CSV table of C-alpha atoms and ligand atoms in Angstrom, one decimal:
chain,number,residue,atom,x,y,z
A,1274,MET,CA,-0.7,-200.6,-12.6
A,1275,ARG,CA,-1.1,-196.9,-11.9
A,1276,PHE,CA,-0.8,-197.6,-8.2
A,1277,VAL,CA,2.4,-199.5,-8.7
A,1278,LEU,CA,3.8,-196.6,-10.7
A,1279,ILE,CA,2.9,-194.1,-8.0
A,1280,LEU,CA,4.4,-196.3,-5.3
A,1281,SER,CA,7.6,-196.7,-7.3
A,1282,SER,CA,7.7,-192.9,-7.9
A,1283,ILE,CA,7.4,-192.3,-4.1
A,1284,PHE,CA,10.1,-194.9,-3.5
A,1285,ALA,CA,12.4,-193.2,-6.1
A,1286,ILE,CA,11.8,-189.8,-4.4
A,1287,PHE,CA,12.6,-191.4,-1.1
A,1288,LEU,CA,15.8,-192.9,-2.5
A,1289,ASN,CA,16.9,-189.6,-4.0
A,1290,SER,CA,16.3,-187.7,-0.9
A,1291,ALA,CA,18.1,-190.3,1.2
A,1292,HIS,CA,21.1,-190.0,-1.1
A,1293,ALA,CA,20.9,-186.2,-1.5
A,1294,ASP,CA,23.2,-185.5,1.4
A,1295,PRO,CA,24.9,-188.7,2.5
A,1296,GLY,CA,27.5,-188.8,5.2
A,1297,HIS,CA,25.4,-187.9,8.2
A,1298,ARG,CA,24.7,-190.3,10.9
A,1299,HIS,CA,20.9,-189.7,10.6
A,1300,GLY,CA,18.9,-192.7,9.3
A,1301,ASP,CA,20.8,-195.0,7.0
A,1302,THR,CA,22.4,-192.3,4.9
A,1303,MET,CA,25.9,-193.1,6.1
A,1304,PRO,CA,27.6,-195.9,4.1
A,1305,PRO,CA,29.2,-198.6,6.2
A,1306,TRP,CA,32.6,-197.7,4.8
A,1307,GLN,CA,32.4,-194.2,6.3
A,1308,GLU,CA,31.9,-195.1,9.9
A,1309,ALA,CA,34.9,-195.4,12.2
A,1310,THR,CA,35.0,-198.7,14.1
A,1311,GLY,CA,37.5,-200.6,16.3
A,1312,TRP,CA,39.0,-201.9,13.0
A,1313,PRO,CA,41.7,-199.8,11.2
A,1314,ASP,CA,40.6,-198.1,8.0
A,1315,ARG,CA,41.7,-195.1,5.9
A,1316,ILE,CA,45.2,-196.7,5.8
A,1317,VAL,CA,47.6,-194.6,3.8
A,1318,VAL,CA,51.4,-194.7,3.3
A,1319,THR,CA,53.2,-191.4,3.1
A,1320,LEU,CA,56.9,-190.7,2.7
A,1321,ALA,CA,59.1,-189.3,5.3
A,1322,ASP,CA,62.0,-187.1,4.4
A,1323,THR,CA,64.4,-190.0,3.7
A,1324,PRO,CA,62.2,-192.5,1.8
A,1325,GLN,CA,65.2,-194.8,1.3
A,1326,ASN,CA,65.0,-195.8,5.0
A,1327,ARG,CA,61.7,-194.5,6.4
A,1328,PHE,CA,58.0,-194.4,5.6
A,1329,SER,CA,54.9,-193.5,7.5
A,1330,VAL,CA,51.5,-195.1,7.8
A,1331,THR,CA,48.4,-193.4,9.1
A,1332,TRP,CA,45.0,-195.0,9.9
A,1333,ARG,CA,41.8,-194.3,11.6
A,1334,THR,CA,39.6,-196.1,14.3
A,1335,ASP,CA,36.8,-195.1,16.5
A,1336,GLU,CA,37.6,-193.4,19.8
A,1337,SER,CA,37.7,-196.6,21.8
A,1338,VAL,CA,41.2,-197.2,20.5
A,1339,THR,CA,43.3,-194.9,22.7
A,1340,GLU,CA,46.7,-196.6,22.1
A,1341,THR,CA,47.7,-199.1,19.5
A,1342,ILE,CA,50.6,-200.5,17.5
A,1343,ALA,CA,51.8,-201.5,14.1
A,1344,GLN,CA,54.2,-204.2,12.9
A,1345,ILE,CA,56.7,-204.5,10.2
A,1346,ALA,CA,58.9,-207.2,8.6
A,1347,VAL,CA,61.0,-207.6,5.6
A,1348,ALA,CA,58.8,-209.2,3.0
A,1349,THR,CA,60.2,-212.6,2.1
A,1350,GLU,CA,58.8,-215.6,0.2
A,1351,ASP,CA,58.4,-217.5,3.5
A,1352,ALA,CA,54.8,-218.4,4.4
A,1353,ARG,CA,55.5,-217.0,7.9
A,1354,PHE,CA,57.5,-214.0,7.0
A,1355,ASP,CA,55.6,-212.3,9.9
A,1356,LEU,CA,57.5,-214.3,12.5
A,1357,ALA,CA,60.4,-211.8,12.1
A,1358,ALA,CA,58.1,-208.8,12.6
A,1359,THR,CA,58.9,-206.0,15.0
A,1360,THR,CA,56.3,-203.9,16.8
A,1361,VAL,CA,56.1,-200.2,16.9
A,1362,SER,CA,53.9,-198.0,19.1
A,1363,ALA,CA,51.6,-195.6,17.3
A,1364,ARG,CA,50.9,-191.9,17.9
A,1365,THR,CA,47.2,-191.3,18.5
A,1366,GLU,CA,45.4,-188.0,17.7
A,1367,PRO,CA,41.7,-187.5,18.4
A,1368,LEU,CA,39.4,-185.6,15.9
A,1369,ASN,CA,35.8,-184.8,16.4
A,1370,PRO,CA,34.5,-184.0,12.9
A,1371,ALA,CA,31.1,-182.7,14.1
A,1372,MET,CA,32.7,-180.4,16.7
A,1373,PRO,CA,36.3,-179.8,15.7
A,1374,GLU,CA,38.5,-177.7,17.9
A,1375,LEU,CA,40.8,-175.1,16.4
A,1376,GLN,CA,43.1,-173.0,18.5
A,1377,GLY,CA,41.0,-173.5,21.6
A,1378,THR,CA,37.7,-172.9,20.0
A,1379,VAL,CA,35.1,-175.6,19.3
A,1380,TYR,CA,33.1,-175.2,16.1
A,1381,GLN,CA,29.9,-176.9,15.1
A,1382,GLU,CA,30.4,-178.4,11.7
A,1383,PRO,CA,27.0,-179.2,10.2
A,1384,MET,CA,28.4,-181.2,7.3
A,1385,ASN,CA,29.5,-183.8,9.8
A,1386,ALA,CA,26.5,-183.5,12.2
A,1387,GLY,CA,26.0,-186.6,14.2
A,1388,LEU,CA,29.4,-188.2,13.5
A,1389,PRO,CA,31.2,-189.3,16.6
A,1390,ALA,CA,34.8,-188.5,17.3
A,1391,ALA,CA,37.5,-190.7,15.7
A,1392,HIS,CA,41.1,-191.4,16.4
A,1393,PHE,CA,43.9,-191.2,13.9
A,1394,HIS,CA,47.0,-193.2,14.5
A,1395,SER,CA,50.3,-193.1,12.8
A,1396,VAL,CA,53.8,-194.7,12.8
A,1397,THR,CA,57.0,-193.9,11.0
A,1398,PHE,CA,59.0,-197.0,10.3
A,1399,SER,CA,62.7,-196.1,10.5
A,1400,ASP,CA,66.1,-197.7,10.0
A,1401,LEU,CA,64.9,-199.6,6.9
A,1402,GLN,CA,67.0,-200.8,4.0
A,1403,PRO,CA,66.7,-199.0,0.6
A,1404,ASP,CA,65.0,-200.6,-2.3
A,1405,THR,CA,63.5,-203.3,-0.1
A,1406,VAL,CA,59.9,-204.6,0.1
A,1407,TYR,CA,58.5,-204.5,3.6
A,1408,ALA,CA,55.3,-206.0,4.9
A,1409,TYR,CA,53.5,-204.1,7.6
A,1410,ARG,CA,50.1,-204.1,9.3
A,1411,VAL,CA,48.3,-201.8,11.7
A,1412,ARG,CA,45.9,-202.5,14.6
A,1413,GLY,CA,42.7,-201.1,15.9
A,1414,VAL,CA,41.4,-202.7,19.1
A,1415,ARG,CA,43.3,-205.7,20.4
A,1416,GLY,CA,43.1,-208.4,17.8
A,1417,ALA,CA,41.7,-206.1,15.1
A,1418,TRP,CA,44.6,-206.1,12.6
A,1419,SER,CA,44.6,-204.9,9.0
A,1420,GLU,CA,45.9,-207.3,6.4
A,1421,TRP,CA,49.7,-207.3,5.8
A,1422,PHE,CA,50.4,-204.6,3.1
A,1423,GLN,CA,53.6,-204.6,1.0
A,1424,THR,CA,55.4,-201.4,0.1
A,1425,ARG,CA,58.9,-200.8,-1.2
A,1426,THR,CA,61.4,-198.3,0.2
A,1427,ALA,CA,63.0,-195.9,-2.3
A,1428,ALA,CA,66.2,-196.9,-4.0
A,1429,GLU,CA,69.2,-194.6,-3.7
A,1430,THR,CA,69.8,-194.8,-7.5
A,1431,GLY,CA,68.1,-196.1,-10.6
A,1432,PRO,CA,64.8,-195.4,-12.3
A,1433,VAL,CA,61.9,-193.9,-10.5
A,1434,LYS,CA,58.4,-194.0,-11.8
A,1435,PHE,CA,55.4,-192.2,-10.4
A,1436,ILE,CA,51.8,-191.4,-11.1
A,1437,TYR,CA,50.6,-187.8,-11.1
A,1438,VAL,CA,46.9,-186.8,-11.1
A,1439,GLY,CA,45.1,-183.4,-11.1
A,1440,ASP,CA,41.9,-182.6,-9.3
A,1441,ALA,CA,39.7,-185.5,-8.2
A,1442,GLN,CA,37.3,-183.3,-6.3
A,1443,ASN,CA,33.8,-184.3,-7.4
A,1444,GLY,CA,32.2,-187.7,-7.7
A,1445,VAL,CA,35.3,-189.1,-6.0
A,1446,MET,CA,33.7,-192.5,-5.5
A,1447,SER,CA,31.3,-192.6,-8.4
A,1448,HIS,CA,33.5,-191.2,-11.2
A,1449,TRP,CA,37.1,-190.7,-10.0
A,1450,ALA,CA,37.5,-194.3,-8.7
A,1451,ARG,CA,37.7,-195.8,-12.3
A,1452,LEU,CA,40.4,-193.3,-13.3
A,1453,ILE,CA,42.7,-193.8,-10.2
A,1454,ARG,CA,42.2,-197.6,-10.4
A,1455,ALA,CA,43.0,-197.5,-14.1
A,1456,SER,CA,46.3,-195.7,-13.3
A,1457,TYR,CA,47.2,-198.4,-10.8
A,1458,ALA,CA,46.3,-201.2,-13.2
A,1459,ALA,CA,48.6,-199.6,-15.8
A,1460,VAL,CA,51.5,-198.9,-13.4
A,1461,PRO,CA,51.2,-201.2,-10.4
A,1462,ASP,CA,55.0,-200.7,-9.8
A,1463,ALA,CA,54.6,-196.9,-9.4
A,1464,ASP,CA,56.9,-195.6,-6.6
A,1465,PHE,CA,54.3,-193.1,-5.4
A,1466,ILE,CA,51.1,-191.2,-6.5
A,1467,LEU,CA,51.2,-187.4,-6.5
A,1468,HIS,CA,47.8,-185.9,-6.0
A,1469,ALA,CA,48.1,-182.2,-7.2
A,1470,GLY,CA,45.3,-180.7,-5.0
A,1471,ASP,CA,41.5,-180.6,-4.7
A,1472,LEU,CA,41.4,-184.2,-3.6
A,1473,VAL,CA,37.9,-183.5,-2.4
A,1474,ASN,CA,35.3,-180.7,-2.9
A,1475,ARG,CA,34.5,-179.7,0.7
A,1476,ALA,CA,37.6,-179.6,2.7
A,1477,SER,CA,36.3,-180.8,6.1
A,1478,ARG,CA,33.4,-183.1,5.0
A,1479,ASP,CA,34.1,-186.5,6.4
A,1480,PHE,CA,32.0,-188.3,3.7
A,1481,GLU,CA,34.2,-187.0,0.9
A,1482,TRP,CA,37.3,-188.2,2.6
A,1483,ALA,CA,35.6,-191.5,3.1
A,1484,GLU,CA,35.1,-191.6,-0.7
A,1485,TRP,CA,38.7,-190.7,-1.3
A,1486,PHE,CA,40.0,-193.5,0.8
A,1487,LYS,CA,37.4,-196.0,-0.5
A,1488,ALA,CA,38.1,-195.2,-4.2
A,1489,VAL,CA,41.8,-196.0,-3.8
A,1490,SER,CA,41.3,-198.6,-1.1
A,1491,HIS,CA,44.2,-201.0,-0.5
A,1492,ILE,CA,46.3,-199.1,-3.1
A,1493,HIS,CA,46.8,-196.4,-0.5
A,1494,GLY,CA,48.4,-199.0,1.7
A,1495,MET,CA,50.9,-200.1,-0.9
A,1496,VAL,CA,51.8,-197.1,-3.1
A,1497,PRO,CA,52.7,-194.0,-1.1
A,1498,ALA,CA,50.6,-190.9,-1.6
A,1499,LEU,CA,52.1,-187.4,-2.0
A,1500,PRO,CA,49.2,-185.1,-1.4
A,1501,VAL,CA,49.2,-181.4,-2.4
A,1502,ALA,CA,46.7,-179.1,-0.8
A,1503,GLY,CA,44.4,-177.3,-3.2
A,1504,ASN,CA,41.9,-174.5,-2.7
A,1505,HIS,CA,39.2,-177.0,-1.9
A,1506,GLU,CA,41.4,-178.3,1.0
A,1507,TYR,CA,40.8,-174.9,2.6
A,1508,ALA,CA,37.4,-173.8,3.6
A,1509,ARG,CA,35.4,-172.0,6.3
A,1510,LEU,CA,34.6,-174.2,9.2
A,1511,GLY,CA,31.6,-174.2,11.4
A,1512,LEU,CA,28.3,-172.4,11.7
A,1513,SER,CA,27.9,-168.7,11.5
A,1514,PRO,CA,28.5,-166.6,13.5
A,1515,ASN,CA,31.1,-168.8,15.1
A,1516,GLN,CA,32.9,-169.5,11.8
A,1517,THR,CA,36.5,-169.5,10.8
A,1518,ASP,CA,38.1,-167.9,7.8
A,1519,ARG,CA,39.2,-170.5,5.3
A,1520,VAL,CA,41.3,-173.0,7.1
A,1521,LEU,CA,43.1,-176.2,6.1
A,1522,SER,CA,40.9,-179.3,6.2
A,1523,ILE,CA,40.5,-180.6,9.8
A,1524,PHE,CA,41.4,-184.0,8.4
A,1525,TRP,CA,44.7,-183.1,6.6
A,1526,ARG,CA,47.2,-183.2,9.4
A,1527,PRO,CA,45.5,-186.1,11.4
A,1528,GLN,CA,45.2,-188.4,8.3
A,1529,PHE,CA,48.5,-187.7,6.5
A,1530,THR,CA,51.8,-188.0,8.2
A,1531,LEU,CA,54.0,-185.6,6.2
A,1532,PRO,CA,57.3,-183.9,6.7
A,1533,ILE,CA,57.4,-180.7,8.8
A,1534,GLU,CA,59.7,-178.0,7.6
A,1535,ASP,CA,60.8,-176.3,10.8
A,1536,SER,CA,62.0,-173.2,8.9
A,1537,LEU,CA,58.4,-172.5,7.8
A,1538,PRO,CA,55.6,-170.9,9.8
A,1539,PRO,CA,53.3,-173.6,11.4
A,1540,ASP,CA,50.4,-173.0,9.0
A,1541,LEU,CA,52.7,-174.3,6.2
A,1542,HIS,CA,53.7,-177.5,8.1
A,1543,GLU,CA,52.7,-180.7,6.3
A,1544,VAL,CA,51.4,-178.7,3.2
A,1545,VAL,CA,54.8,-177.4,2.1
A,1546,TYR,CA,57.5,-180.0,2.0
A,1547,ASP,CA,60.1,-181.7,-0.2
A,1548,MET,CA,61.1,-185.2,-0.8
A,1549,ARG,CA,64.5,-186.3,-2.2
A,1550,TYR,CA,63.3,-189.6,-3.5
A,1551,SER,CA,66.6,-190.7,-5.0
A,1552,GLU,CA,69.9,-189.5,-6.4
A,1553,ASP,CA,68.0,-188.5,-9.6
A,1554,LEU,CA,64.7,-187.1,-8.3
A,1555,HIS,CA,63.7,-184.3,-5.9
A,1556,VAL,CA,60.1,-183.3,-5.5
A,1557,PHE,CA,59.0,-180.0,-3.9
A,1558,ILE,CA,55.4,-179.5,-2.8
A,1559,LEU,CA,53.8,-176.0,-2.3
A,1560,SER,CA,50.4,-174.9,-1.0
A,1561,THR,CA,49.2,-172.1,-3.3
A,1562,GLN,CA,45.9,-171.5,-1.5
A,1563,ASN,CA,47.8,-170.5,1.6
A,1564,SER,CA,48.3,-166.8,1.5
A,1565,ASN,CA,51.9,-167.1,2.7
A,1566,ILE,CA,53.3,-167.5,-0.9
A,1567,GLN,CA,56.4,-165.3,-0.2
A,1568,ALA,CA,57.6,-167.6,2.6
A,1569,GLN,CA,57.1,-170.6,0.3
A,1570,ALA,CA,59.0,-168.9,-2.5
A,1571,LYS,CA,61.9,-168.2,-0.2
A,1572,TRP,CA,61.9,-171.7,1.1
A,1573,LEU,CA,61.7,-173.2,-2.4
A,1574,ASP,CA,64.5,-171.0,-3.6
A,1575,THR,CA,66.8,-172.2,-0.7
A,1576,GLN,CA,65.8,-175.9,-1.2
A,1577,LEU,CA,66.4,-175.7,-4.9
A,1578,SER,CA,69.8,-174.1,-4.3
A,1579,ASN,CA,70.8,-176.9,-2.0
A,1580,SER,CA,69.5,-179.7,-4.2
A,1581,THR,CA,72.0,-181.8,-6.2
A,1582,ALA,CA,69.3,-184.0,-7.8
A,1583,THR,CA,69.4,-184.5,-11.6
A,1584,TRP,CA,65.6,-183.8,-11.9
A,1585,LYS,CA,63.7,-181.2,-9.9
A,1586,VAL,CA,59.9,-181.4,-10.0
A,1587,VAL,CA,57.7,-178.9,-8.3
A,1588,SER,CA,54.0,-179.6,-7.7
A,1589,MET,CA,51.4,-177.0,-6.6
A,1590,HIS,CA,47.7,-176.7,-7.1
A,1591,HIS,CA,47.2,-173.4,-8.9
A,1592,PRO,CA,48.9,-173.2,-12.3
A,1593,ILE,CA,51.6,-170.7,-13.3
A,1594,PHE,CA,50.1,-170.6,-16.8
A,1595,SER,CA,46.4,-171.0,-16.6
A,1596,SER,CA,44.3,-173.0,-19.1
A,1597,GLY,CA,40.8,-172.5,-17.6
A,1598,ARG,CA,38.9,-169.5,-18.9
A,1599,GLY,CA,39.2,-166.4,-16.7
A,1600,ARG,CA,41.4,-168.1,-14.1
A,1601,ASP,CA,44.8,-166.5,-14.6
A,1602,SER,CA,46.8,-165.5,-11.5
A,1603,GLU,CA,49.4,-162.9,-12.2
A,1604,ALA,CA,50.1,-162.5,-8.5
A,1605,LEU,CA,51.1,-166.1,-8.1
A,1606,ARG,CA,53.2,-166.2,-11.2
A,1607,SER,CA,55.1,-163.0,-10.3
A,1608,VAL,CA,56.2,-164.6,-7.1
A,1609,LEU,CA,56.9,-168.2,-8.1
A,1610,LEU,CA,58.0,-168.1,-11.7
A,1611,PRO,CA,61.3,-166.2,-11.1
A,1612,VAL,CA,62.2,-169.0,-8.6
A,1613,LEU,CA,61.3,-171.8,-11.0
A,1614,GLU,CA,63.3,-170.0,-13.8
A,1615,ARG,CA,66.3,-169.2,-11.6
A,1616,HIS,CA,66.8,-172.9,-10.9
A,1617,SER,CA,65.7,-174.3,-14.2
A,1618,VAL,CA,63.1,-176.5,-12.5
A,1619,ASP,CA,62.5,-179.3,-15.0
A,1620,LEU,CA,58.8,-180.1,-14.5
A,1621,VAL,CA,55.9,-178.2,-12.8
A,1622,LEU,CA,52.8,-180.4,-12.1
A,1623,GLN,CA,49.6,-178.6,-11.4
A,1624,GLY,CA,45.8,-178.8,-11.3
A,1625,HIS,CA,42.9,-176.4,-10.6
A,1626,ASP,CA,41.9,-175.5,-14.1
A,1627,HIS,CA,40.0,-178.7,-15.0
A,1628,THR,CA,41.5,-178.8,-18.5
A,1629,TYR,CA,44.7,-180.4,-19.8
A,1630,ALA,CA,47.6,-178.2,-20.9
A,1631,ARG,CA,51.2,-179.0,-21.4
A,1632,GLY,CA,53.9,-176.6,-22.6
A,1633,ALA,CA,57.3,-175.2,-21.9
A,1634,ILE,CA,59.3,-172.1,-21.5
A,1635,GLY,CA,62.8,-172.0,-22.9
A,1636,GLN,CA,62.4,-172.0,-26.6
A,1637,THR,CA,64.5,-168.9,-27.0
A,1638,PRO,CA,68.2,-169.6,-26.7
A,1639,GLU,CA,69.3,-166.0,-26.2
A,1640,ARG,CA,67.0,-165.6,-23.2
A,1641,LEU,CA,67.9,-168.8,-21.5
A,1642,GLY,CA,71.5,-169.2,-22.5
A,1643,TRP,CA,71.0,-172.7,-23.9
A,1644,ARG,CA,72.9,-173.6,-27.0
A,1645,ASP,CA,70.9,-173.3,-30.1
A,1646,THR,CA,69.9,-176.9,-30.7
A,1647,GLY,CA,66.4,-178.1,-31.5
A,1648,GLY,CA,63.9,-178.5,-28.8
A,1649,HIS,CA,65.9,-177.0,-25.9
A,1650,VAL,CA,63.8,-176.3,-22.9
A,1651,GLN,CA,64.0,-174.7,-19.5
A,1652,THR,CA,60.8,-175.7,-17.6
A,1653,MET,CA,57.9,-177.9,-18.7
A,1654,PHE,CA,54.5,-177.1,-17.2
A,1655,VAL,CA,51.5,-179.4,-16.9
A,1656,ASN,CA,47.9,-178.7,-15.8
A,1657,SER,CA,45.8,-181.8,-15.6
A,1658,VAL,CA,42.5,-183.1,-14.1
A,1659,SER,CA,41.5,-186.5,-13.0
A,1660,GLY,CA,38.0,-186.0,-11.8
A,1661,PRO,CA,34.7,-185.4,-13.7
A,1662,LYS,CA,34.5,-181.7,-13.3
A,1663,GLN,CA,35.7,-180.1,-16.6
A,1664,TYR,CA,36.1,-176.5,-17.7
A,1665,GLU,CA,36.5,-174.7,-21.0
A,1666,PHE,CA,40.0,-174.0,-22.3
A,1667,GLN,CA,40.7,-170.3,-22.4
A,1668,ASP,CA,40.0,-168.8,-25.8
A,1669,SER,CA,43.5,-167.6,-26.7
A,1670,GLY,CA,45.2,-170.8,-25.6
A,1671,TRP,CA,48.5,-169.6,-24.2
A,1672,ASP,CA,48.9,-166.6,-26.6
A,1673,MET,CA,48.1,-164.4,-23.7
A,1674,TYR,CA,51.5,-165.4,-22.2
A,1675,GLU,CA,53.4,-164.3,-25.2
A,1676,GLY,CA,55.8,-162.2,-23.1
A,1677,TYR,CA,56.9,-165.4,-21.3
A,1678,ASP,CA,58.0,-167.3,-24.3
A,1679,VAL,CA,55.9,-170.2,-23.2
A,1680,GLU,CA,54.6,-172.6,-25.8
A,1681,LEU,CA,51.6,-174.8,-25.5
A,1682,ALA,CA,52.3,-178.3,-26.9
A,1683,ARG,CA,49.1,-180.1,-26.1
A,1684,ARG,CA,45.6,-179.3,-24.8
A,1685,ALA,CA,42.3,-181.0,-24.0
A,1686,GLU,CA,38.9,-180.5,-22.6
A,1687,ASN,CA,36.2,-182.9,-21.3
A,1688,THR,CA,38.8,-185.6,-20.4
A,1689,PRO,CA,40.1,-187.0,-17.1
A,1690,PHE,CA,43.8,-188.1,-17.3
A,1691,TYR,CA,46.5,-189.7,-15.3
A,1692,GLN,CA,50.1,-189.2,-16.0
A,1693,ILE,CA,53.1,-191.5,-15.7
A,1694,ILE,CA,56.5,-189.9,-15.1
A,1695,THR,CA,59.7,-191.8,-15.2
A,1696,VAL,CA,63.2,-190.5,-14.4
A,1697,ASP,CA,66.2,-192.6,-15.2
A,1698,GLY,CA,69.6,-191.0,-15.2
A,1699,ASP,CA,69.7,-188.2,-17.8
A,1700,THR,CA,66.3,-189.0,-19.2
A,1701,LEU,CA,62.8,-188.0,-18.0
A,1702,ASN,CA,59.8,-189.6,-19.7
A,1703,TYR,CA,56.3,-188.3,-19.4
A,1704,GLU,CA,53.0,-189.8,-20.6
A,1705,ALA,CA,49.4,-188.5,-20.2
A,1706,ARG,CA,46.8,-191.3,-20.6
A,1707,THR,CA,43.1,-191.6,-20.6
A,1708,VAL,CA,41.0,-193.9,-18.5
A,1709,LEU,CA,41.1,-196.4,-21.4
A,1710,ASP,CA,44.9,-196.2,-21.4
A,1711,GLN,CA,45.1,-194.3,-24.6
A,1712,LEU,CA,48.3,-192.2,-24.9
A,1713,TYR,CA,47.1,-188.6,-25.2
A,1714,ASP,CA,50.4,-186.8,-24.8
A,1715,ASP,CA,54.0,-187.5,-24.1
A,1716,PHE,CA,57.5,-186.1,-24.2
A,1717,GLU,CA,61.0,-187.2,-23.4
A,1718,MET,CA,63.4,-184.7,-21.8
A,1719,ARG,CA,67.2,-185.3,-21.8
A,1720,LYS,CA,70.1,-183.6,-20.1
A,1721,THR,CA,73.4,-184.2,-22.0
A,1722,GLY,CA,76.5,-182.0,-22.1
A,1723,GLY,CA,74.8,-179.2,-20.2
A,1724,ILE,CA,71.9,-179.0,-22.6
A,1725,LYS,CA,68.4,-179.9,-21.7
A,1726,GLN,CA,66.3,-180.9,-24.7
A,1727,ILE,CA,63.0,-182.3,-25.6
A,1728,THR,CA,64.0,-185.4,-27.6
A,1729,ARG,CA,60.5,-186.7,-28.3
A,1730,GLY,CA,57.2,-185.1,-27.9
A,1731,ALA,CA,53.4,-184.9,-28.3
A,1732,THR,CA,53.0,-188.3,-29.9
A,1733,SER,CA,49.4,-189.5,-29.4
A,1734,THR,CA,47.0,-192.2,-30.3
A,1735,MET,CA,44.2,-189.7,-30.3
A,1736,SER,CA,43.3,-186.4,-31.9
A,1737,GLU,CA,42.9,-183.3,-29.8
A,1738,ARG,CA,39.9,-183.6,-27.5
A,1739,SER,CA,37.6,-180.6,-27.1
A,1740,TYR,CA,33.9,-180.0,-26.3
A,1741,GLN,CA,33.4,-179.8,-30.1
A,1742,ASN,CA,34.4,-183.4,-30.8
A,1743,THR,CA,33.6,-185.3,-27.5
A,1744,GLY,CA,30.5,-186.3,-25.6
A,1745,GLU,CA,28.0,-184.3,-23.8
A,1746,TYR,CA,29.0,-182.4,-20.6
A,1747,PRO,CA,26.1,-181.2,-18.6
A,1748,GLY,CA,28.2,-180.5,-15.5
A,1749,VAL,CA,28.8,-182.3,-12.2
A,1750,ASN,CA,25.9,-181.1,-10.0
A,1751,ASP,CA,23.9,-184.2,-10.7
A,1752,LEU,CA,26.6,-186.7,-9.8
A,1753,LYS,CA,25.4,-189.3,-7.4
B,3149,FE2,FE1,41.1,-176.0,-7.5
């Protein structure tokens, strides 16, 4: 008996060490879903600048696939809808995760040691009809096709519904998967999913991106992703002494096909972009870890000035008003808040603080020039988290921001959330839900007669969640 116990202990130690640092090619520590093959994987739909008639798809194969194709057809009820498919050539981009090249220098990246080079392929399907379901598939080696995915182009008018999540970051496969899948189960007709930064913990570690794609699986092929780069998408690369300063994940540009804003410096390409989804909705994405905040503020100011959308939503990783203890950034706020205020941006969706906070500025009519009606509002701010890493809410709540007339409406600790946001004409509806689909927070914002008001708010099926009244939280370092 004792012998059996000793043996099983040794086996357990072996198992633990085998799983302590997965994602290398050594031994059997790499899961089969991480390895690039001749078959397409990591398939993700992203939106081009006119999502009414274009969308992009990006996928990965091993390096044997040097050129490949994708196909698209209008999705019909016909059994052989695919007979009408047209074929599009893909762009192909190599990436060696173990020895990435950056501006002519090759770095040794120990986190990806032993991994072979992969190829990332992408297409942008163009000249599509708005509000139409298309079926598409992508190919690896000859004959190695993905399944046909269905995705819908944006409508020019009418309601738009999307999911917004804060930081996934840790335990992406083990813990975050249930949250993101719950969000899709609740809103399978979401028009897109906004990931507000820190999608993974270590920016250029292939294993974590493998988890991010595996956790969302085929949903990435159906519901477009709008990724925001967080601080964990920027990291030093390579081994010392030949090591970079913090740089954008080596995977970001190969694996996401995102709009390039020509007016911005190249380091902001594909991390700062906007998307006019419909007549009603315009979304603007910033990259707040990038040091070039002034250029982003100037760009945002111009874009907002030119936008005629009813609803303007900005998403960035670092919050304007912090909710995590000791994490306030006055520098960021001083540059970006004046732009948000100048254009009365409706909603600002953020992450980074690993807590939940939702509140607005604009409660003071004299300051904002709104008429004195109940619940008038200028800009609503949300900080949210979708992964298992959780922080403590800062002691004073938002009292420290008294000079900004910002009022905290709802807060939480120790809870991952997903949010559902719907815009429909003059109404914006917001819900924050838990993984069990409990409504934790909501509001309705309306624009009528030149007045923007909160017409419903902070209803909930749950009492406020804090470390005092929820389960244990020992941290995330022991996640497997
Ligand atoms: Fe962060």
